[in-house]
Amino acid sequence: MLPRAFYERPTLDVARDLLGKVMVHRTAGGVTAGMIVETEAYIGEDDPACHAAPGPTTRNAPLYGPPGIAYVYLNYGIHYLVNAVTEAEGHPAAVLIRALEPIDGLRLMSTRRAGDGRALSRHELCRGPGNLTKAMGITLSDNRLDLVGSRLVIEDRGVRVDEVSWGPRIGIRVATDRPWRCWITHHSSVSGPHSSRAALQLGKTRRD
DNA sequence: CGTTCGATGCACT
DNA sequence: GTGCATCGAACGT
């Protein structure tokens, strides 16, 4: 399990280093786990796309708390999105988990997403931030859970990531110029249109 | 391949 | 009342 110090760092570093790590959720229905393959950074009140942009509110309170905490919220009235709070207490920032490669509990994931109709392939199961929370069974009741020791944790299982790409964040209408989305290059569980994925690649493991 | 559009609930003005 | 850190079906090219 990743120590709190892992999250208590610059958010872009955490976003990159979370790639290859494994998110695990333990529920009464069973255990699900998946390797993180795509993330986005949301950094501070000066980032117009960050939920902290309006200043402290009831909803975004977890962003202002200690790092290593899960920030979960409902968006579009339909999807739960899960973040890992980063930086330091009083400095609101987080990493949005956008896609996983399923590792454990694939059958349970399929069941949870069964309402979607057609059968889903392995790489579709946790592709997209709303889809992965549904497959993992993550809801508002997971908000504020401690990722350093709770039913929702992130582990290092020794996976080494060779190539990382950076590009603009997806699905926002402001600050689209900041390349704060990162993903494992060429990984088939990464979200977004396949064709534009190549166009967005800014290079190898470095950002700027 | 691409774009458009409806579903749906909550926080915030 | 407005606006989302989305998704997938339905269309057009």
PDB file of C-alpha atoms (C1' of nucleotides) in Angstrom:
ATOM      1  CA  MET A   1       0.000   0.000   0.000  1.00  0.00           C
ATOM      2  CA  LEU A   2       1.322   3.430  -0.928  1.00  0.00           C
ATOM      3  CA  PRO A   3       2.379   5.577   2.061  1.00  0.00           C
ATOM      4  CA  ARG A   4       0.952   9.018   2.686  1.00  0.00           C
ATOM      5  CA  ALA A   5       4.256  10.567   1.624  1.00  0.00           C
ATOM      6  CA  PHE A   6       3.546   9.303  -1.908  1.00  0.00           C
ATOM      7  CA  TYR A   7       0.588  11.687  -2.164  1.00  0.00           C
ATOM      8  CA  GLU A   8       2.278  14.540  -0.319  1.00  0.00           C
ATOM      9  CA  ARG A   9       4.168  15.667  -3.431  1.00  0.00           C
ATOM     10  CA  PRO A  10       3.639  17.857  -6.527  1.00  0.00           C
ATOM     11  CA  THR A  11       0.421  16.687  -8.177  1.00  0.00           C
ATOM     12  CA  LEU A  12       1.921  16.165 -11.637  1.00  0.00           C
ATOM     13  CA  ASP A  13       4.482  13.797 -10.133  1.00  0.00           C
ATOM     14  CA  VAL A  14       1.748  11.880  -8.318  1.00  0.00           C
ATOM     15  CA  ALA A  15      -0.371  11.705 -11.510  1.00  0.00           C
ATOM     16  CA  ARG A  16       2.547  10.150 -13.385  1.00  0.00           C
ATOM     17  CA  ASP A  17       3.623   7.811 -10.593  1.00  0.00           C
ATOM     18  CA  LEU A  18       0.094   6.469 -10.080  1.00  0.00           C
ATOM     19  CA  LEU A  19       0.327   4.856 -13.528  1.00  0.00           C
ATOM     20  CA  GLY A  20       1.012   1.163 -13.014  1.00  0.00           C
ATOM     21  CA  LYS A  21      -0.246   1.223  -9.416  1.00  0.00           C
ATOM     22  CA  VAL A  22      -3.252  -0.892  -8.401  1.00  0.00           C
ATOM     23  CA  MET A  23      -6.514   0.407  -6.963  1.00  0.00           C
ATOM     24  CA  VAL A  24      -8.311  -2.120  -4.737  1.00  0.00           C
ATOM     25  CA  HIS A  25     -11.891  -1.888  -3.436  1.00  0.00           C
ATOM     26  CA  ARG A  26     -13.202  -4.352  -0.857  1.00  0.00           C
ATOM     27  CA  THR A  27     -16.993  -4.556  -0.522  1.00  0.00           C
ATOM     28  CA  ALA A  28     -19.497  -7.041   0.833  1.00  0.00           C
ATOM     29  CA  GLY A  29     -20.052  -8.235  -2.719  1.00  0.00           C
ATOM     30  CA  GLY A  30     -16.384  -9.016  -3.273  1.00  0.00           C
ATOM     31  CA  VAL A  31     -13.017  -7.531  -4.140  1.00  0.00           C
ATOM     32  CA  THR A  32     -12.202  -5.680  -7.344  1.00  0.00           C
ATOM     33  CA  ALA A  33      -8.804  -4.371  -8.414  1.00  0.00           C
ATOM     34  CA  GLY A  34      -7.347  -2.672 -11.449  1.00  0.00           C
ATOM     35  CA  MET A  35      -4.068  -1.149 -12.607  1.00  0.00           C
ATOM     36  CA  ILE A  36      -4.209   2.608 -13.156  1.00  0.00           C
ATOM     37  CA  VAL A  37      -3.436   3.443 -16.807  1.00  0.00           C
ATOM     38  CA  GLU A  38      -4.752   7.019 -17.138  1.00  0.00           C
ATOM     39  CA  THR A  39      -4.945  10.025 -14.765  1.00  0.00           C
ATOM     40  CA  GLU A  40      -5.536  13.789 -14.743  1.00  0.00           C
ATOM     41  CA  ALA A  41      -4.157  16.452 -12.397  1.00  0.00           C
ATOM     42  CA  TYR A  42      -6.302  19.239 -10.911  1.00  0.00           C
ATOM     43  CA  ILE A  43      -4.151  21.750  -9.085  1.00  0.00           C
ATOM     44  CA  GLY A  44      -5.204  24.563  -6.801  1.00  0.00           C
ATOM     45  CA  GLU A  45      -7.638  27.461  -6.823  1.00  0.00           C
ATOM     46  CA  ASP A  46      -5.759  28.983  -9.775  1.00  0.00           C
ATOM     47  CA  ASP A  47      -6.702  26.015 -11.974  1.00  0.00           C
ATOM     48  CA  PRO A  48     -10.098  26.991 -13.460  1.00  0.00           C
ATOM     49  CA  ALA A  49     -10.975  23.322 -14.046  1.00  0.00           C
ATOM     50  CA  CYS A  50     -10.255  22.292 -10.450  1.00  0.00           C
ATOM     51  CA  HIS A  51     -13.221  22.010  -8.116  1.00  0.00           C
ATOM     52  CA  ALA A  52     -11.319  24.261  -5.714  1.00  0.00           C
ATOM     53  CA  ALA A  53     -11.468  27.168  -8.196  1.00  0.00           C
ATOM     54  CA  PRO A  54     -14.448  28.838  -6.405  1.00  0.00           C
ATOM     55  CA  GLY A  55     -12.684  28.542  -3.061  1.00  0.00           C
ATOM     56  CA  PRO A  56     -13.636  26.223  -0.170  1.00  0.00           C
ATOM     57  CA  THR A  57     -17.187  24.819  -0.270  1.00  0.00           C
ATOM     58  CA  THR A  58     -18.986  21.903   1.324  1.00  0.00           C
ATOM     59  CA  ARG A  59     -18.487  19.710  -1.717  1.00  0.00           C
ATOM     60  CA  ASN A  60     -14.787  20.327  -2.331  1.00  0.00           C
ATOM     61  CA  ALA A  61     -13.783  20.210   1.338  1.00  0.00           C
ATOM     62  CA  PRO A  62     -11.791  16.947   0.919  1.00  0.00           C
ATOM     63  CA  LEU A  63      -9.455  18.750  -1.503  1.00  0.00           C
ATOM     64  CA  TYR A  64      -8.374  21.029   1.331  1.00  0.00           C
ATOM     65  CA  GLY A  65      -7.728  18.162   3.724  1.00  0.00           C
ATOM     66  CA  PRO A  66      -4.696  15.914   4.119  1.00  0.00           C
ATOM     67  CA  PRO A  67      -3.239  14.079   1.083  1.00  0.00           C
ATOM     68  CA  GLY A  68      -3.973  10.399   0.517  1.00  0.00           C
ATOM     69  CA  ILE A  69      -7.735  10.808   0.938  1.00  0.00           C
ATOM     70  CA  ALA A  70     -10.321   9.811  -1.692  1.00  0.00           C
ATOM     71  CA  TYR A  71     -12.431  12.613  -3.152  1.00  0.00           C
ATOM     72  CA  VAL A  72     -15.554  11.136  -4.772  1.00  0.00           C
ATOM     73  CA  TYR A  73     -18.445  13.101  -6.248  1.00  0.00           C
ATOM     74  CA  LEU A  74     -21.371  12.651  -8.590  1.00  0.00           C
ATOM     75  CA  ASN A  75     -21.284  14.412 -11.902  1.00  0.00           C
ATOM     76  CA  TYR A  76     -23.893  14.816 -14.620  1.00  0.00           C
ATOM     77  CA  GLY A  77     -26.240  13.204 -12.131  1.00  0.00           C
ATOM     78  CA  ILE A  78     -25.141   9.799 -13.330  1.00  0.00           C
ATOM     79  CA  HIS A  79     -21.471   9.072 -12.809  1.00  0.00           C
ATOM     80  CA  TYR A  80     -19.278   8.913  -9.721  1.00  0.00           C
ATOM     81  CA  LEU A  81     -15.707  10.098 -10.221  1.00  0.00           C
ATOM     82  CA  VAL A  82     -12.833   9.193  -7.892  1.00  0.00           C
ATOM     83  CA  ASN A  83      -9.764  11.292  -7.111  1.00  0.00           C
ATOM     84  CA  ALA A  84      -6.723  10.964  -4.862  1.00  0.00           C
ATOM     85  CA  VAL A  85      -6.039  14.128  -2.867  1.00  0.00           C
ATOM     86  CA  THR A  86      -2.432  15.340  -3.184  1.00  0.00           C
ATOM     87  CA  GLU A  87       0.004  18.050  -2.064  1.00  0.00           C
ATOM     88  CA  ALA A  88      -0.549  19.267   1.501  1.00  0.00           C
ATOM     89  CA  GLU A  89      -3.366  20.156   3.855  1.00  0.00           C
ATOM     90  CA  GLY A  90      -4.721  23.582   2.922  1.00  0.00           C
ATOM     91  CA  HIS A  91      -3.380  23.239  -0.634  1.00  0.00           C
ATOM     92  CA  PRO A  92      -6.317  21.881  -2.705  1.00  0.00           C
ATOM     93  CA  ALA A  93      -5.214  19.476  -5.451  1.00  0.00           C
ATOM     94  CA  ALA A  94      -6.015  15.959  -6.607  1.00  0.00           C
ATOM     95  CA  VAL A  95      -5.485  13.313  -9.286  1.00  0.00           C
ATOM     96  CA  LEU A  96      -8.549  12.026 -11.134  1.00  0.00           C
ATOM     97  CA  ILE A  97      -8.411   8.306 -11.925  1.00  0.00           C
ATOM     98  CA  ARG A  98      -9.631   7.992 -15.536  1.00  0.00           C
ATOM     99  CA  ALA A  99      -9.024   4.362 -16.496  1.00  0.00           C
ATOM    100  CA  LEU A 100      -7.920   1.003 -15.119  1.00  0.00           C
ATOM    101  CA  GLU A 101      -6.846  -2.306 -16.547  1.00  0.00           C
ATOM    102  CA  PRO A 102      -8.956  -4.882 -14.672  1.00  0.00           C
ATOM    103  CA  ILE A 103      -6.934  -7.318 -12.533  1.00  0.00           C
ATOM    104  CA  ASP A 104      -9.195  -8.906  -9.908  1.00  0.00           C
ATOM    105  CA  GLY A 105     -12.956  -9.397  -9.728  1.00  0.00           C
ATOM    106  CA  LEU A 106     -13.679  -9.180 -13.445  1.00  0.00           C
ATOM    107  CA  ARG A 107     -16.833 -11.165 -13.025  1.00  0.00           C
ATOM    108  CA  LEU A 108     -18.123  -8.741 -10.385  1.00  0.00           C
ATOM    109  CA  MET A 109     -17.172  -5.798 -12.589  1.00  0.00           C
ATOM    110  CA  SER A 110     -19.153  -7.280 -15.464  1.00  0.00           C
ATOM    111  CA  THR A 111     -22.157  -7.779 -13.206  1.00  0.00           C
ATOM    112  CA  ARG A 112     -22.053  -4.196 -11.958  1.00  0.00           C
ATOM    113  CA  ARG A 113     -21.936  -2.910 -15.521  1.00  0.00           C
ATOM    114  CA  ALA A 114     -24.440  -5.419 -16.830  1.00  0.00           C
ATOM    115  CA  GLY A 115     -27.150  -2.764 -17.144  1.00  0.00           C
ATOM    116  CA  ASP A 116     -25.212  -1.337 -20.069  1.00  0.00           C
ATOM    117  CA  GLY A 117     -26.562  -4.063 -22.347  1.00  0.00           C
ATOM    118  CA  ARG A 118     -24.053  -5.756 -24.626  1.00  0.00           C
ATOM    119  CA  ALA A 119     -21.182  -7.783 -23.254  1.00  0.00           C
ATOM    120  CA  LEU A 120     -18.109  -5.707 -22.468  1.00  0.00           C
ATOM    121  CA  SER A 121     -14.559  -6.646 -23.377  1.00  0.00           C
ATOM    122  CA  ARG A 122     -11.839  -6.675 -20.747  1.00  0.00           C
ATOM    123  CA  HIS A 123     -10.502  -3.331 -21.906  1.00  0.00           C
ATOM    124  CA  GLU A 124     -13.917  -1.648 -21.897  1.00  0.00           C
ATOM    125  CA  LEU A 125     -14.731  -2.684 -18.329  1.00  0.00           C
ATOM    126  CA  CYS A 126     -12.876   0.184 -16.594  1.00  0.00           C
ATOM    127  CA  ARG A 127     -12.264   2.580 -19.507  1.00  0.00           C
ATOM    128  CA  GLY A 128     -13.441   6.061 -18.544  1.00  0.00           C
ATOM    129  CA  PRO A 129     -13.778   7.655 -15.075  1.00  0.00           C
ATOM    130  CA  GLY A 130     -17.514   7.010 -14.798  1.00  0.00           C
ATOM    131  CA  ASN A 131     -17.213   3.459 -16.014  1.00  0.00           C
ATOM    132  CA  LEU A 132     -14.449   2.438 -13.628  1.00  0.00           C
ATOM    133  CA  THR A 133     -16.310   3.629 -10.539  1.00  0.00           C
ATOM    134  CA  LYS A 134     -19.344   1.639 -11.636  1.00  0.00           C
ATOM    135  CA  ALA A 135     -17.257  -1.490 -12.220  1.00  0.00           C
ATOM    136  CA  MET A 136     -15.445  -1.040  -8.893  1.00  0.00           C
ATOM    137  CA  GLY A 137     -18.641  -0.259  -6.979  1.00  0.00           C
ATOM    138  CA  ILE A 138     -17.336   3.149  -5.883  1.00  0.00           C
ATOM    139  CA  THR A 139     -20.058   5.605  -4.773  1.00  0.00           C
ATOM    140  CA  LEU A 140     -20.467   8.709  -2.652  1.00  0.00           C
ATOM    141  CA  SER A 141     -20.096   6.522   0.427  1.00  0.00           C
ATOM    142  CA  ASP A 142     -16.420   6.166  -0.519  1.00  0.00           C
ATOM    143  CA  ASN A 143     -15.888   9.914  -0.336  1.00  0.00           C
ATOM    144  CA  ARG A 144     -13.243  10.866   2.256  1.00  0.00           C
ATOM    145  CA  LEU A 145     -11.991   7.293   2.678  1.00  0.00           C
ATOM    146  CA  ASP A 146      -8.301   7.053   3.531  1.00  0.00           C
ATOM    147  CA  LEU A 147      -6.392   5.521   0.607  1.00  0.00           C
ATOM    148  CA  VAL A 148      -3.681   4.697   3.127  1.00  0.00           C
ATOM    149  CA  GLY A 149      -5.707   2.026   4.960  1.00  0.00           C
ATOM    150  CA  SER A 150      -9.426   1.566   4.308  1.00  0.00           C
ATOM    151  CA  ARG A 151     -11.642  -0.578   2.100  1.00  0.00           C
ATOM    152  CA  LEU A 152     -10.351   1.562  -0.798  1.00  0.00           C
ATOM    153  CA  VAL A 153      -6.580   1.566  -1.211  1.00  0.00           C
ATOM    154  CA  ILE A 154      -3.884   1.948  -3.863  1.00  0.00           C
ATOM    155  CA  GLU A 155      -1.023  -0.555  -3.907  1.00  0.00           C
ATOM    156  CA  ASP A 156       2.341  -0.945  -5.600  1.00  0.00           C
ATOM    157  CA  ARG A 157       2.537  -4.444  -7.059  1.00  0.00           C
ATOM    158  CA  GLY A 158       5.868  -3.837  -8.747  1.00  0.00           C
ATOM    159  CA  VAL A 159       4.606  -3.073 -12.236  1.00  0.00           C
ATOM    160  CA  ARG A 160       7.107  -1.007 -14.198  1.00  0.00           C
ATOM    161  CA  VAL A 161       5.694   1.494 -16.721  1.00  0.00           C
ATOM    162  CA  ASP A 162       7.974   2.055 -19.694  1.00  0.00           C
ATOM    163  CA  GLU A 163       6.401   4.897 -21.660  1.00  0.00           C
ATOM    164  CA  VAL A 164       4.107   7.691 -20.483  1.00  0.00           C
ATOM    165  CA  SER A 165       2.329  10.258 -22.689  1.00  0.00           C
ATOM    166  CA  TRP A 166       0.979  13.678 -21.658  1.00  0.00           C
ATOM    167  CA  GLY A 167      -1.829  15.701 -23.248  1.00  0.00           C
ATOM    168  CA  PRO A 168      -4.694  18.089 -22.546  1.00  0.00           C
ATOM    169  CA  ARG A 169      -7.334  17.067 -20.032  1.00  0.00           C
ATOM    170  CA  ILE A 170     -10.540  15.621 -21.441  1.00  0.00           C
ATOM    171  CA  GLY A 171     -14.129  16.722 -20.911  1.00  0.00           C
ATOM    172  CA  ILE A 172     -13.494  20.193 -19.518  1.00  0.00           C
ATOM    173  CA  ARG A 173     -14.254  23.520 -21.184  1.00  0.00           C
ATOM    174  CA  VAL A 174     -11.629  25.664 -19.503  1.00  0.00           C
ATOM    175  CA  ALA A 175      -7.839  25.491 -19.218  1.00  0.00           C
ATOM    176  CA  THR A 176      -7.729  22.971 -22.039  1.00  0.00           C
ATOM    177  CA  ASP A 177      -4.209  24.172 -22.857  1.00  0.00           C
ATOM    178  CA  ARG A 178      -2.667  22.555 -19.800  1.00  0.00           C
ATOM    179  CA  PRO A 179      -1.254  19.091 -20.608  1.00  0.00           C
ATOM    180  CA  TRP A 180      -2.175  17.626 -17.241  1.00  0.00           C
ATOM    181  CA  ARG A 181      -3.583  14.304 -18.446  1.00  0.00           C
ATOM    182  CA  CYS A 182      -1.197  11.380 -18.550  1.00  0.00           C
ATOM    183  CA  TRP A 183      -1.516   7.773 -19.596  1.00  0.00           C
ATOM    184  CA  ILE A 184       0.463   4.636 -20.373  1.00  0.00           C
ATOM    185  CA  THR A 185       1.362   5.003 -24.047  1.00  0.00           C
ATOM    186  CA  HIS A 186      -0.522   2.670 -26.375  1.00  0.00           C
ATOM    187  CA  HIS A 187      -2.422   1.002 -23.519  1.00  0.00           C
ATOM    188  CA  SER A 188      -5.720  -0.369 -24.796  1.00  0.00           C
ATOM    189  CA  SER A 189      -7.692   0.531 -21.643  1.00  0.00           C
ATOM    190  CA  VAL A 190      -7.046   4.269 -22.012  1.00  0.00           C
ATOM    191  CA  SER A 191     -10.182   6.366 -22.618  1.00  0.00           C
ATOM    192  CA  GLY A 192     -10.882   8.882 -25.363  1.00  0.00           C
ATOM    193  CA  PRO A 193     -11.154   8.518 -29.147  1.00  0.00           C
ATOM    194  CA  HIS A 194      -8.524   6.120 -30.400  1.00  0.00           C
ATOM    195  CA  SER A 195      -7.482   8.243 -33.354  1.00  0.00           C
ATOM    196  CA  SER A 196      -6.904  11.449 -31.428  1.00  0.00           C
ATOM    197  CA  ARG A 197      -4.904   9.590 -28.825  1.00  0.00           C
ATOM    198  CA  ALA A 198      -1.861   9.470 -31.079  1.00  0.00           C
ATOM    199  CA  ALA A 199      -2.250  13.137 -32.040  1.00  0.00           C
ATOM    200  CA  LEU A 200      -2.271  14.191 -28.407  1.00  0.00           C
ATOM    201  CA  GLN A 201       0.938  12.464 -27.518  1.00  0.00           C
ATOM    202  CA  LEU A 202       3.493  15.000 -26.481  1.00  0.00           C
ATOM    203  CA  GLY A 203       6.439  12.706 -26.068  1.00  0.00           C
ATOM    204  CA  LYS A 204       7.915  10.244 -23.678  1.00  0.00           C
ATOM    205  CA  THR A 205       8.102  10.248 -19.923  1.00  0.00           C
ATOM    206  CA  ARG A 206       8.639  13.994 -19.586  1.00  0.00           C
ATOM    207  CA  ARG A 207       6.137  16.785 -19.486  1.00  0.00           C
ATOM    208  CA  ASP A 208       6.358  20.487 -20.216  1.00  0.00           C
TER     209      ASP A 208
ATOM    210  C1'  DC B   1     -14.310   7.726 -39.150  1.00  0.00           C
ATOM    211  C1'  DG B   2     -16.825  12.061 -37.050  1.00  0.00           C
ATOM    212  C1'  DT B   3     -20.541  14.959 -34.411  1.00  0.00           C
ATOM    213  C1'  DT B   4     -24.843  15.568 -31.732  1.00  0.00           C
ATOM    214  C1'  DC B   5     -27.731  14.859 -28.021  1.00  0.00           C
ATOM    215  C1'  DG B   6     -30.492  13.122 -23.931  1.00  0.00           C
ATOM    216  C1'  DA B   7     -30.289  11.143 -19.304  1.00  0.00           C
ATOM    217  C1'  DT B   8     -29.924  12.606 -14.519  1.00  0.00           C
ATOM    218  C1'  DG B   9     -28.789  14.661  -9.393  1.00  0.00           C
ATOM    219  C1'  DC B  10     -26.478  17.662  -6.850  1.00  0.00           C
ATOM    220  C1'  DA B  11     -23.842  21.972  -5.552  1.00  0.00           C
ATOM    221  C1'  DC B  12     -23.858  26.459  -6.164  1.00  0.00           C
ATOM    222  C1'  DT B  13     -25.552  31.461  -7.859  1.00  0.00           C
TER     223       DT B  13
ATOM    224  C1'  DG C   1     -32.520  27.915 -12.386  1.00  0.00           C
ATOM    225  C1'  DT C   2     -27.762  26.742 -14.326  1.00  0.00           C
ATOM    226  C1'  DG C   3     -23.892  23.973 -15.246  1.00  0.00           C
ATOM    227  C1'  DC C   4     -21.236  20.272 -15.035  1.00  0.00           C
ATOM    228  C1'  DA C   5     -13.721  16.558 -14.570  1.00  0.00           C
ATOM    229  C1'  DT C   6     -19.617  11.470 -18.652  1.00  0.00           C
ATOM    230  C1'  DC C   7     -21.524   7.878 -21.525  1.00  0.00           C
ATOM    231  C1'  DG C   8     -23.272   5.614 -25.396  1.00  0.00           C
ATOM    232  C1'  DA C   9     -26.738   5.457 -28.982  1.00  0.00           C
ATOM    233  C1'  DA C  10     -27.918   7.461 -33.186  1.00  0.00           C
ATOM    234  C1'  DC C  11     -26.997   9.514 -36.841  1.00  0.00           C
ATOM    235  C1'  DG C  12     -23.926  11.873 -40.932  1.00  0.00           C
ATOM    236  C1'  DT C  13     -19.650  11.457 -43.957  1.00  0.00           C
TER     237       DT C  13
END
